[in-house]
Each structure stands twice: as C-alpha cells, then as structure tokens.
Short mmCIF file of C-alpha atoms and ligand atoms in Angstrom, two decimals:
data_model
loop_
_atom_site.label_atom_id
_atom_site.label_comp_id
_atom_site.label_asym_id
_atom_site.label_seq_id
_atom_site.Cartn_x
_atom_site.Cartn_y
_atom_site.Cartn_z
CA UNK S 1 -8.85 -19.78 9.09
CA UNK S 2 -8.37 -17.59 6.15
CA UNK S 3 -6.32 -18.29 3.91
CA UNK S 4 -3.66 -15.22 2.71
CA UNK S 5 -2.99 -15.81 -1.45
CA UNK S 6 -0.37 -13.06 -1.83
CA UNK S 7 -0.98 -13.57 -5.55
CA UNK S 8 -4.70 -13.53 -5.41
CA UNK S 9 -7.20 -10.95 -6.01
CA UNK S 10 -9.13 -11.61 -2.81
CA UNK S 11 -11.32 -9.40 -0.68
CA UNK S 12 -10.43 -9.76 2.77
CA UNK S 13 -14.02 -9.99 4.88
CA UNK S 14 -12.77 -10.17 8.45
CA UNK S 15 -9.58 -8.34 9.07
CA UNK S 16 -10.08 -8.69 13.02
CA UNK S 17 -9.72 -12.77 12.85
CA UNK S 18 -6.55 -12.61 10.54
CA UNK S 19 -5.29 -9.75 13.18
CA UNK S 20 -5.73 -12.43 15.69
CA UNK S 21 -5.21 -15.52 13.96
CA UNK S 22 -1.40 -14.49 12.54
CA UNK S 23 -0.36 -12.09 15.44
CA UNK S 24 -0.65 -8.78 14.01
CA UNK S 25 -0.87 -5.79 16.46
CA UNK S 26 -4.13 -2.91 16.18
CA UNK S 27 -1.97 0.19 15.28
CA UNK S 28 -4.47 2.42 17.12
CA UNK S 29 -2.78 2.48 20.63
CA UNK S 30 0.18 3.79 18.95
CA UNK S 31 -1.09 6.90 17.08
CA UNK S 32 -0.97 9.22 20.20
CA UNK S 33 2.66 8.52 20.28
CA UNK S 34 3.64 9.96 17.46
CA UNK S 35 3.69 13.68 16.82
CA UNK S 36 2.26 14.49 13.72
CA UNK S 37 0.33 11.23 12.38
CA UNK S 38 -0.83 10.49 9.08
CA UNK S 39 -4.49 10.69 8.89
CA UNK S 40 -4.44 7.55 7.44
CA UNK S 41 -3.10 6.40 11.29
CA UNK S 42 -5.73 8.85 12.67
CA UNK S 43 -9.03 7.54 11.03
CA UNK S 44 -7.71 3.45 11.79
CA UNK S 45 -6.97 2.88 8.40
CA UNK S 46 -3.33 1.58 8.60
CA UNK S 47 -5.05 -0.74 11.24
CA UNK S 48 -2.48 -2.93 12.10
CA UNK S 49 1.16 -3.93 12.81
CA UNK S 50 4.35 -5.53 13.63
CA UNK S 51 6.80 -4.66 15.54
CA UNK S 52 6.42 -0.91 14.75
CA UNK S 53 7.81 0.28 18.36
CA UNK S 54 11.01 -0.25 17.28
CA UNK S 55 10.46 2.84 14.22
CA UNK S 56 8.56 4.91 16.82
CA UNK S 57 12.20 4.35 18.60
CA UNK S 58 13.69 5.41 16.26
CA UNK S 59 11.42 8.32 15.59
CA UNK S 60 12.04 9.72 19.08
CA UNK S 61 15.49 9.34 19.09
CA UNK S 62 15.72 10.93 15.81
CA UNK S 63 18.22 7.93 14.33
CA UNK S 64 18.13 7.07 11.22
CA UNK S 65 15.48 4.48 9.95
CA UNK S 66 14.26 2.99 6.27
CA UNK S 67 10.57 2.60 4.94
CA UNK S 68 11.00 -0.04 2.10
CA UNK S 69 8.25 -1.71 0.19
CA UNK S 70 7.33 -2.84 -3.43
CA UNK S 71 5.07 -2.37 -6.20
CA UNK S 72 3.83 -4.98 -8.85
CA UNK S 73 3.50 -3.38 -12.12
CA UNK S 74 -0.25 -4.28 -13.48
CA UNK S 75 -2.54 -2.15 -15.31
CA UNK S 76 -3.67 1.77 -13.93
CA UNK S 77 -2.95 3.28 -11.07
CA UNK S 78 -5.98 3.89 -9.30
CA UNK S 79 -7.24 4.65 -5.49
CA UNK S 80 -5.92 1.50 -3.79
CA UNK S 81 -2.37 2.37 -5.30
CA UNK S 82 -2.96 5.87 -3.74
CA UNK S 83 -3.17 4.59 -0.08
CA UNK S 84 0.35 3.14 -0.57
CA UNK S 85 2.01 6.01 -2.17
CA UNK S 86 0.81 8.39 0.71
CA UNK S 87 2.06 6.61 3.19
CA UNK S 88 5.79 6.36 1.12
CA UNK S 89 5.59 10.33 0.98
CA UNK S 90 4.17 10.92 4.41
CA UNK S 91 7.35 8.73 5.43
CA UNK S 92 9.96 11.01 3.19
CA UNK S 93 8.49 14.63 3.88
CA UNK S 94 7.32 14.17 7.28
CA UNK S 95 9.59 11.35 8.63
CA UNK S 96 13.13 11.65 7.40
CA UNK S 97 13.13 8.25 6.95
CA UNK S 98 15.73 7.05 3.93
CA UNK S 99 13.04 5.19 1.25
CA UNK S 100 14.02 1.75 -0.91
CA UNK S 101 11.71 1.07 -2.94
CA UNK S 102 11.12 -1.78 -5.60
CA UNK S 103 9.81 -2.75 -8.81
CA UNK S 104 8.66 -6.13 -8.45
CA UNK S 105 9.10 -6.78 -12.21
CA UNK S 106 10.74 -9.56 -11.71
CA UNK S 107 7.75 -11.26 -9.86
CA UNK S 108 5.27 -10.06 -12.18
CA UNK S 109 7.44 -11.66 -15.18
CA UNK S 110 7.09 -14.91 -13.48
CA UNK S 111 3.37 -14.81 -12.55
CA UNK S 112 1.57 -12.48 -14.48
CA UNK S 113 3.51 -10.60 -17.57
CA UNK S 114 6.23 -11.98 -19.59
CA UNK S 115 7.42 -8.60 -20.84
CA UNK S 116 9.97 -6.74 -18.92
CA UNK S 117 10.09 -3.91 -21.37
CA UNK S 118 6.21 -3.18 -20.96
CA UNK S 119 6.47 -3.77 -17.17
CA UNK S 120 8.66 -1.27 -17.17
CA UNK S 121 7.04 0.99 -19.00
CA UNK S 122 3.82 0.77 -16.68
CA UNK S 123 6.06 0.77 -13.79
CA UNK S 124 7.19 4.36 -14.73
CA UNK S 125 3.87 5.99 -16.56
CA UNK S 126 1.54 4.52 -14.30
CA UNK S 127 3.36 4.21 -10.89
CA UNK S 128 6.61 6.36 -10.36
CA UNK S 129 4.54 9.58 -12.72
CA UNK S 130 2.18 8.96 -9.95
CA UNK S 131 4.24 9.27 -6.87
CA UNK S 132 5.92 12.31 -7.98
CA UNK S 133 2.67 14.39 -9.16
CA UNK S 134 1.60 12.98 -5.39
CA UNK S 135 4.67 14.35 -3.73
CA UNK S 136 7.48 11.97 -3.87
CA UNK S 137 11.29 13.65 -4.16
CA UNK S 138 14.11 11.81 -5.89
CA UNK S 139 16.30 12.98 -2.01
CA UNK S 140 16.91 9.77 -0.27
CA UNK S 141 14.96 7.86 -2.34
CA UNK S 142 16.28 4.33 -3.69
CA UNK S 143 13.83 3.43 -6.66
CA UNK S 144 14.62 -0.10 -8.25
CA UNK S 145 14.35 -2.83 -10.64
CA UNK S 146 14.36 -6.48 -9.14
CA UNK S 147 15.51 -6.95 -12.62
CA UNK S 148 18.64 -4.30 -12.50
CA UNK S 149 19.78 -4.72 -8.17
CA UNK S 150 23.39 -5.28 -7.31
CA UNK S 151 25.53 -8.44 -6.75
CA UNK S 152 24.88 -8.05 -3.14
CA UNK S 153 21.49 -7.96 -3.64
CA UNK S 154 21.11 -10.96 -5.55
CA UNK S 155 23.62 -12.97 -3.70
CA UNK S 156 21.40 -12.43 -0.35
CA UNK S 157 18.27 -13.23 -2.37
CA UNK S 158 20.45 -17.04 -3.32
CA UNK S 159 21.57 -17.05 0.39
CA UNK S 160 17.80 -16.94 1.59
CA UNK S 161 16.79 -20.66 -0.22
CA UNK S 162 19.54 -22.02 3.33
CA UNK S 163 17.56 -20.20 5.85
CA UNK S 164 14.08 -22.03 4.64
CA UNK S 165 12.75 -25.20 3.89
CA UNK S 166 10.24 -26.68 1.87
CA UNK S 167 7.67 -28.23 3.91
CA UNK S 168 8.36 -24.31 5.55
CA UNK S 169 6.97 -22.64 2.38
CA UNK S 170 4.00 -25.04 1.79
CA UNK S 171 2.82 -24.45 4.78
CA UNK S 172 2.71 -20.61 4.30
CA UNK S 173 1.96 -20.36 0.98
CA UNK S 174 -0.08 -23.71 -0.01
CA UNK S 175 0.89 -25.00 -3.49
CA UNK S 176 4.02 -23.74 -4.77
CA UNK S 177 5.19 -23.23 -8.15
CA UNK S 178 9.40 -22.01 -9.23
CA UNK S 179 7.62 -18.48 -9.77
CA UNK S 180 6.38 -18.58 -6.26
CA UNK S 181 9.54 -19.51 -4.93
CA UNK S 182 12.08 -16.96 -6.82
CA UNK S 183 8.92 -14.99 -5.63
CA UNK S 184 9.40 -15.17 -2.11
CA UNK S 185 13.50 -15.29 -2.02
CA UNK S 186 13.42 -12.59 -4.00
CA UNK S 187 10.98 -10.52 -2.03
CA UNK S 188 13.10 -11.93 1.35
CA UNK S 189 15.97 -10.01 -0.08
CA UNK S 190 14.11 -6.85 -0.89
CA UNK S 191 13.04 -6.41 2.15
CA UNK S 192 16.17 -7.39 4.09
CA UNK S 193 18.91 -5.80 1.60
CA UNK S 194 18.47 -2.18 3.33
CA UNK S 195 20.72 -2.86 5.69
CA UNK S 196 23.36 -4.86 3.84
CA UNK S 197 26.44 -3.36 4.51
CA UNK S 198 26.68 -2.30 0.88
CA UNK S 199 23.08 -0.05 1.43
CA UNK S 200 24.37 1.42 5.16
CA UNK S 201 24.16 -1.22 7.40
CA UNK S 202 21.69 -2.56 10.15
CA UNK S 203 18.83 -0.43 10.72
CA UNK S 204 15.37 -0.24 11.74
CA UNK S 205 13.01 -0.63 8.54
CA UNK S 206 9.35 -0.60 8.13
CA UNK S 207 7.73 -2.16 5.47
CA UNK S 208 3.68 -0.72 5.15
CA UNK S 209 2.09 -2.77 2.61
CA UNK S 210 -1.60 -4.67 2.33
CA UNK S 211 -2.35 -7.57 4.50
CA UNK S 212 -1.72 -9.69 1.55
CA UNK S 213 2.15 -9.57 2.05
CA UNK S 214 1.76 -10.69 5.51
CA UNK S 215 2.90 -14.09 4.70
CA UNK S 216 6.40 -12.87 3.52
CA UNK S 217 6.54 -10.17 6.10
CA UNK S 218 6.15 -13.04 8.70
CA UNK S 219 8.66 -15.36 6.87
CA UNK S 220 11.26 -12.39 6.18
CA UNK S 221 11.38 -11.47 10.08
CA UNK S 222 12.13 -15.45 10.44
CA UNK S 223 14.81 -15.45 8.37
CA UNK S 224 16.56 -12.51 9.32
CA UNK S 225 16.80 -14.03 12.84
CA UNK S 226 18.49 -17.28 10.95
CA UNK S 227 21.05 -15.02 9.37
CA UNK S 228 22.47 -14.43 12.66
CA UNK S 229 25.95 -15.77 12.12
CA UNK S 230 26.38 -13.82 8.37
CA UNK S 231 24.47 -10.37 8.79
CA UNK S 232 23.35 -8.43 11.34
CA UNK S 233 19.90 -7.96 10.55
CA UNK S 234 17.13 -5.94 13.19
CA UNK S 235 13.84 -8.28 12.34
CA UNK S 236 12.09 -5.45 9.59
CA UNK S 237 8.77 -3.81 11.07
CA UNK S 238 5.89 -3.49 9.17
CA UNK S 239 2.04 -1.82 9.11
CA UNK S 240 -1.01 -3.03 7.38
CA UNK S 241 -3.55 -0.75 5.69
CA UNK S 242 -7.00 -1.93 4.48
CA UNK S 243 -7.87 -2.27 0.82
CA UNK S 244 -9.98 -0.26 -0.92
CA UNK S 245 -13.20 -1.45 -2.30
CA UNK S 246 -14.37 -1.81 -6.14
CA UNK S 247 -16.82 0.44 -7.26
CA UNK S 248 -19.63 -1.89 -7.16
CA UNK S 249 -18.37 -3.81 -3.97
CA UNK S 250 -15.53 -6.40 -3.92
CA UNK S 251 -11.61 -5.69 -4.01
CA UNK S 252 -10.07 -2.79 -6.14
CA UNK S 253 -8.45 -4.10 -8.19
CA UNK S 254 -6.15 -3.18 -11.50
CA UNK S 255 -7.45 -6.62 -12.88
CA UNK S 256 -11.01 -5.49 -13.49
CA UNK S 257 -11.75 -1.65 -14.92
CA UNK S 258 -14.92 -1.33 -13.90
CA UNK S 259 -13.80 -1.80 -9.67
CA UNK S 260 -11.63 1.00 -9.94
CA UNK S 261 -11.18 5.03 -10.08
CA UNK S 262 -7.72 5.63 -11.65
CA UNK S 263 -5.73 8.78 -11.37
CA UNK S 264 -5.89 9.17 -14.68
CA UNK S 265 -9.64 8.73 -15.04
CA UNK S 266 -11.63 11.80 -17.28
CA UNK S 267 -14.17 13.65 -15.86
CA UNK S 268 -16.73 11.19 -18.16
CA UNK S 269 -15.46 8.73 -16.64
CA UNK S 270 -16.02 9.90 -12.72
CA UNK S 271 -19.48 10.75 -13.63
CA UNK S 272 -20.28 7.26 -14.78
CA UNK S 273 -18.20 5.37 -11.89
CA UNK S 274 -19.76 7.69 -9.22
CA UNK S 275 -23.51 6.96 -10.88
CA UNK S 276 -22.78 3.29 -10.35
CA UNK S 277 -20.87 3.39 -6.93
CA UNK S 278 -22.63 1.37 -3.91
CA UNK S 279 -23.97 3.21 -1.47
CA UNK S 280 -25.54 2.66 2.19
CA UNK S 281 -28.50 4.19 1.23
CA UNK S 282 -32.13 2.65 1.72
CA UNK S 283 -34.40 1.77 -0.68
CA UNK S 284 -36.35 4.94 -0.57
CA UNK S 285 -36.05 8.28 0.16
CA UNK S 286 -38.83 8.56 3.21
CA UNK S 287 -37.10 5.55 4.60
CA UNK S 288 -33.21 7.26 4.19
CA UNK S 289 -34.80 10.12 5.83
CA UNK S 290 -36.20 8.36 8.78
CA UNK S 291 -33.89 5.88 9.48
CA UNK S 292 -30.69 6.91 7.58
CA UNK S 293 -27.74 5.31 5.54
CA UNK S 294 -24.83 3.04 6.85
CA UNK S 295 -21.53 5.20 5.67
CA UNK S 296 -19.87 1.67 6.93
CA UNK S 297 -21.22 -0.40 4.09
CA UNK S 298 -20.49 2.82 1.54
CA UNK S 299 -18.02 2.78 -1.03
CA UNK S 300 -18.75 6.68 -1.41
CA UNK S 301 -18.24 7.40 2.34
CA UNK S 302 -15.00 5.32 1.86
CA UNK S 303 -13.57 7.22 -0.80
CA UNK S 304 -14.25 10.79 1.15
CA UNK S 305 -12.54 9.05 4.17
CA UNK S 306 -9.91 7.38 2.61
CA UNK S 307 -8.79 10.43 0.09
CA UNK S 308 -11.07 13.45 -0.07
CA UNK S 309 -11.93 15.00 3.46
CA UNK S 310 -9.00 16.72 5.21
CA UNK S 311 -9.75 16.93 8.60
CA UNK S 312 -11.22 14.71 11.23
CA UNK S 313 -14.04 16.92 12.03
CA UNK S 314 -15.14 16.06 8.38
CA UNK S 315 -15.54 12.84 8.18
CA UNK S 316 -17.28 12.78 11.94
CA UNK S 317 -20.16 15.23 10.11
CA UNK S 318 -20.44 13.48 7.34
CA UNK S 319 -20.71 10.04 8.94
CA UNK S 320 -23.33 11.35 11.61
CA UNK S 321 -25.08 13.34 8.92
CA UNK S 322 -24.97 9.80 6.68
CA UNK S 323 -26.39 7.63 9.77
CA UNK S 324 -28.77 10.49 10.82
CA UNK S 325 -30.59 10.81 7.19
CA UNK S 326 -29.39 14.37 7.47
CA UNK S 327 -27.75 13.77 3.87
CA UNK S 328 -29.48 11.89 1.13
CA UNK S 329 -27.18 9.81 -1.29
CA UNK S 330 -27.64 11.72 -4.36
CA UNK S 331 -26.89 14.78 -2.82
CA UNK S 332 -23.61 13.02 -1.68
CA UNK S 333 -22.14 11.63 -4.64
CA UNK S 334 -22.57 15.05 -6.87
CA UNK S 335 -20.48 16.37 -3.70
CA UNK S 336 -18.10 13.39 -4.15
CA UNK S 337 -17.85 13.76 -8.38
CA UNK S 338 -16.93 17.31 -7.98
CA UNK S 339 -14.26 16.88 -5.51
CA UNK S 340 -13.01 14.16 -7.13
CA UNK S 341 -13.16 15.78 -10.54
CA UNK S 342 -11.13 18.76 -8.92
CA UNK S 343 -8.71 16.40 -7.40
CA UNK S 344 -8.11 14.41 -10.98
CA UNK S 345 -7.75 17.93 -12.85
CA UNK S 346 -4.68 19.10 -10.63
CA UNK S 347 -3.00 15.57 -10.11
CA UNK S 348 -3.53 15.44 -13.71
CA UNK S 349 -1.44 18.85 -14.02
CA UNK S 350 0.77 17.16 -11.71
CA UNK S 351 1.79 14.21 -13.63
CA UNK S 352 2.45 16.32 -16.75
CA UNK S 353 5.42 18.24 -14.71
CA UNK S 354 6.23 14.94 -13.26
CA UNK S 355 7.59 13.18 -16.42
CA UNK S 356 10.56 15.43 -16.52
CA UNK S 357 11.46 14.22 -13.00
CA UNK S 358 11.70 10.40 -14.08
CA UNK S 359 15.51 10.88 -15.02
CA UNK S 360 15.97 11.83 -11.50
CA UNK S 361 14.38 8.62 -10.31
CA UNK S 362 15.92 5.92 -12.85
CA UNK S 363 19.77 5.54 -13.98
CA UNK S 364 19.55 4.15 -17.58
N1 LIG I 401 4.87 -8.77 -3.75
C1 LIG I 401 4.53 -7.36 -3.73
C2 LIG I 401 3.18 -7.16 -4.45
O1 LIG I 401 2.63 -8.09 -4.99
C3 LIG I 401 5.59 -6.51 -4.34
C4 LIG I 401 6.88 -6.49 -3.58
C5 LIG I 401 8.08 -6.96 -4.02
C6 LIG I 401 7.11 -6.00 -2.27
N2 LIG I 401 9.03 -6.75 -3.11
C7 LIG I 401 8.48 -6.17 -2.02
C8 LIG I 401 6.27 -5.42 -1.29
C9 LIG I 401 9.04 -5.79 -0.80
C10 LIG I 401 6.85 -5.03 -0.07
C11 LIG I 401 8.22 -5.23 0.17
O2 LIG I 401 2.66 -6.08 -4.48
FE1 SF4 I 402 -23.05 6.75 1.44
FE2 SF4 I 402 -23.43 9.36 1.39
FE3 SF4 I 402 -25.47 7.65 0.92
FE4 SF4 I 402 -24.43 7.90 3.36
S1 SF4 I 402 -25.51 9.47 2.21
S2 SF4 I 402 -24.95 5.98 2.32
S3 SF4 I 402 -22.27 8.24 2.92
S4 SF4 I 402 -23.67 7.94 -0.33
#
C-alpha cells in the first residue's frame, strides 16, 4: 500500500490503487451532472472524490454551500499552485459558493519555517497577488491566518484532541511529532469551522485539494460525525486533482527551482525550462515520424492540457497529432514557449493591478 506523507514531497505513481485502496470515488461519472464544468472536471483531471453529491445537491437546489481549503506558504508560486487557485475561482465566479480559505502559517512554522513575518509575506506576494491577477474577488471570500482565527476557531481546533486518539493518528500518519499533531487539529478545525455557528452554521462544504491531504480529509469527516452531541456538522466533501509534474519528471514542487514554471518566471527563463522539459518524443526524428510520441508520458502535453489549450477539441488534436507523429517535439515546445510567454506577460500585468487589491483581502 502506499503510503500518503502529507508533509512529503512525494510523486504519487499509481493514483488508481490509492483511489481504491482509501475509498475515494472517480469524479468522471459526475461531470455530466453539472451544468457548466470546469475543464479541469472535463479533461479527468480533478479525478477523484468524496462525497461530492451532496455539493452537486446543493448546486441544483441552488442553497447555499462553502468551498474551503488551505495553502502552505513555501517558496514561488508556480503551475501546480495554479491548478488549485482555478478551481477556488471557478467555485466563486461560476458557483456562488461562499469561499474560506486559509493560510496554513501556522503549520509551516512548525514544520518547515520558523518565521511568521516572512510566511506571511510569501503568503501575500506569492499566493493571494496570484489569485487575484487569476480572478479571485474579495465578495464572499474569507481569507485567513491560522495564526490570526477567532476564539471559536481555536477552541474547536482544542476540542478536536477528545474526538481522536493516539494509536488513531499513528496509524494514519506513521510517526508523529507535536508539529504533526497541532498539524492535524489544527487543519480538523479549518476545515470544520465553516459551519460553526459563529461562520453561518451547518452547511455543505467541499474541500478540493491534492491527494496528499487525503489523510486529514478522511480523519476530519470522522470527527465531525463524533461531534454529534456539540455541533451539527454535515461530514465536509472533498475532490482530488492530480499533481503536476517537474520539468524534468518527478513532483512540482516549490522545494526544488529547477521542477517548476512559476508565474512569475521571465521570458529567459521559459526558454530555458521549455529547452529542458521531458518530452514523449523518440529518439529520432524518422522514428517520431513513423511511430509517434506518447503525449501521456509528456510534461509538455501536460502543461497545454492542464493550463494552455481552451477547448476540448484542442487537446484531442494535439494528442492524436502527438501519437500520430503528425507533430514533431521541437515544433511543439516553440508552440508551448510562446503561449506560455504570452500567458506570463498578461498575468504578469495582472499581478501589478493586483497588489492594490490585498487591503481588500487582509484586515491588519
Ligand atoms: N496542509 C495543507 C497543505 O500542506 C494546508 C491546509 C491547512 C489545508 N488547512 C487546510 C488544506 C484546510 C485544505 C483544507 O497544503
Ligand atoms: Fe510531447 Fe509534443 Fe513531443 Fe508529443 S510532440 S511528445 S506532446 S512535446
């Protein structure tokens, strides 16, 4: 079984046997039900779920519902990040639903960063700059500090260490550490404080986040069930998207620069990432030709289906053209640079406008 290290830096190689092996649904079946889809649902890249009925419910019968999820503050903001923030927007703009969501800087103080002031500065510059230039709106949107919640907040977060026991957490998490568990309690309450009384009450909340915060997704619907005599809590739904992969293969990851595209990367910098970028291509031209590439082993192709390409029709032509040999691979990452370069140029526009909106965000 594979292990899930929510504090790793871990590639995941077979999402299908952790699907299976922990219970979560394919999200496919549900796409058709709702009306206007992310393409991120569309394409099978938010692949998985739990529970998420109970917000298509809600959808239908227009009441209200709450996306929450978190962000640890580390290093740039690149492509993976993206993935996240799309979804919290698509939510927002296209789904009315009310948005809560946290800056785990309380978690990364304990296991990665001990400065709260710098967290927060790359909490602001590098993620909530980011959301805005990418379409976030301050309306309905809760954006917090673990560090700076409410009484209620951190009272439920004590509450939680009742409603779970020890031999509980080593079993889900492996070895533990204090960090680890303030970790988890804390996280417990994030997701779970939506529908305090003090926020509006029970409601139907989804949580989208990477399979590595299954584990507390898993333990936070346990818990809420346990709280049955003190809150009224509706178990929290959530949806799984893949990761993104490094440059050169591997996880994306903030830890290691040379894995990544930020969105604040120069046009220098694209042309060198995309030079290096792995490719399903073949060894040689005659044989790409005759035999053609595997888009499903391509970071390129990942990035154009993940990001770049707009409509389905798209990324169907370019994957047939890929497995064909209809398109070679150089021909396909000058196509990639410039659309990326052309994407970077206006988010970077974006971002400038968007540091006047941070006031709007976060109350001093
Ligand atoms: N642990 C998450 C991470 O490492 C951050 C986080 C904190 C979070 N609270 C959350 C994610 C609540 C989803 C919901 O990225
Ligand atoms: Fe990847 Fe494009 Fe090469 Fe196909 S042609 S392997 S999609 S770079």
């Amino acid at each position: 079984m594979q292990e899930i290290n929510p504090w790793g830096s871990e590639d995941v190689k077979d999402y299908d046997k952790i699907m299976k092996d922990f219970g979560i649904s394919p999200f496919t079946p549900l796409v058709k039900k709702i009306r206007n889809p992310h393409y991120l649902m569309k394409r099978g890249i938010i692949f998985g779920h739990r529970d998420f009925e109970r917000i298509l419910e809600a959808i239908e019968k227009k009441k209200e519902f709450a996306m929450m999820t978190g962000l640890m503050p580390s290093g740039k903001f690149h492509l993976g990040h993206k993935l996240l923030a799309d979804q919290i927007i698509y939510y927002q703009q296209e789904l009315g639903a009310k948005i809560f969501l946290c800056v785990a800087d309380i978690e990364a103080y304990n296991m990665r960063l001990d400065d709260l002031d710098k967290l927060k500065d790359i909490a602001i510059n590098e993620y909530l700059i980011n959301y805005i230039a990418l379409g976030l709106k301050p309306k309905s949107c809760d954006f917090y500090f673990q560090s700076n919640r409410s009484i209620a907040y951190y009272k439920l977060a004590d509450m939680v260490a009742r409603k779970v026991t020890f031999n509980e957490l080593k079993d889900i998490y492996g070895e533990l550490s204090p960090g680890k568990i303030i970790s988890v309690m804390t996280q417990a309450a994030d997701i779970l404080h939506p529908q305090l009384e003090e926020y509006g009450g029970s409601k139907p909340v989804v949580v989208p986040v990477g399979i590595d915060q299954d584990p507390h997704i898993r333990l936070t619907r346990d818990i809420a069930a346990r709280f049955e005599k003190e809150f009224k809590f509706i178990p929290p739904s959530s949806t799984y998207h893949f990761f993104m992969h490094g440059i050169k293969g591997g996880k994306m990851s903030s830890s290691d620069p040379n894995s990544y595209i930020a969105l604040t990367d120069t046009p220098e910098d694209i042309d060198r990432k995309v030079k290096n970028m792995l490719t399903g291509g073949k060894e040689s031209v005659e044989l790409q030709r005759k035999e053609g590439g595997d888009p499903d082993k391509c970071v390129v192709f990942e990035i154009y289906k993940f990001h770049l390409l707009k409509n389905e029709e798209d990324v169907k032509k370019l994957y047939n053209d890929c497995k064909t040999g209809k398109i070679l691979c150089g021909e396909c990452k000058a196509r990639l640079k410039n659309m990326l370069k052309e994407f970077l140029e206006e988010h970077q526009k974006k971002r400038e406008k968007a540091k006047d909106m941070v006031h709007k965000f976060v109350k001093e």
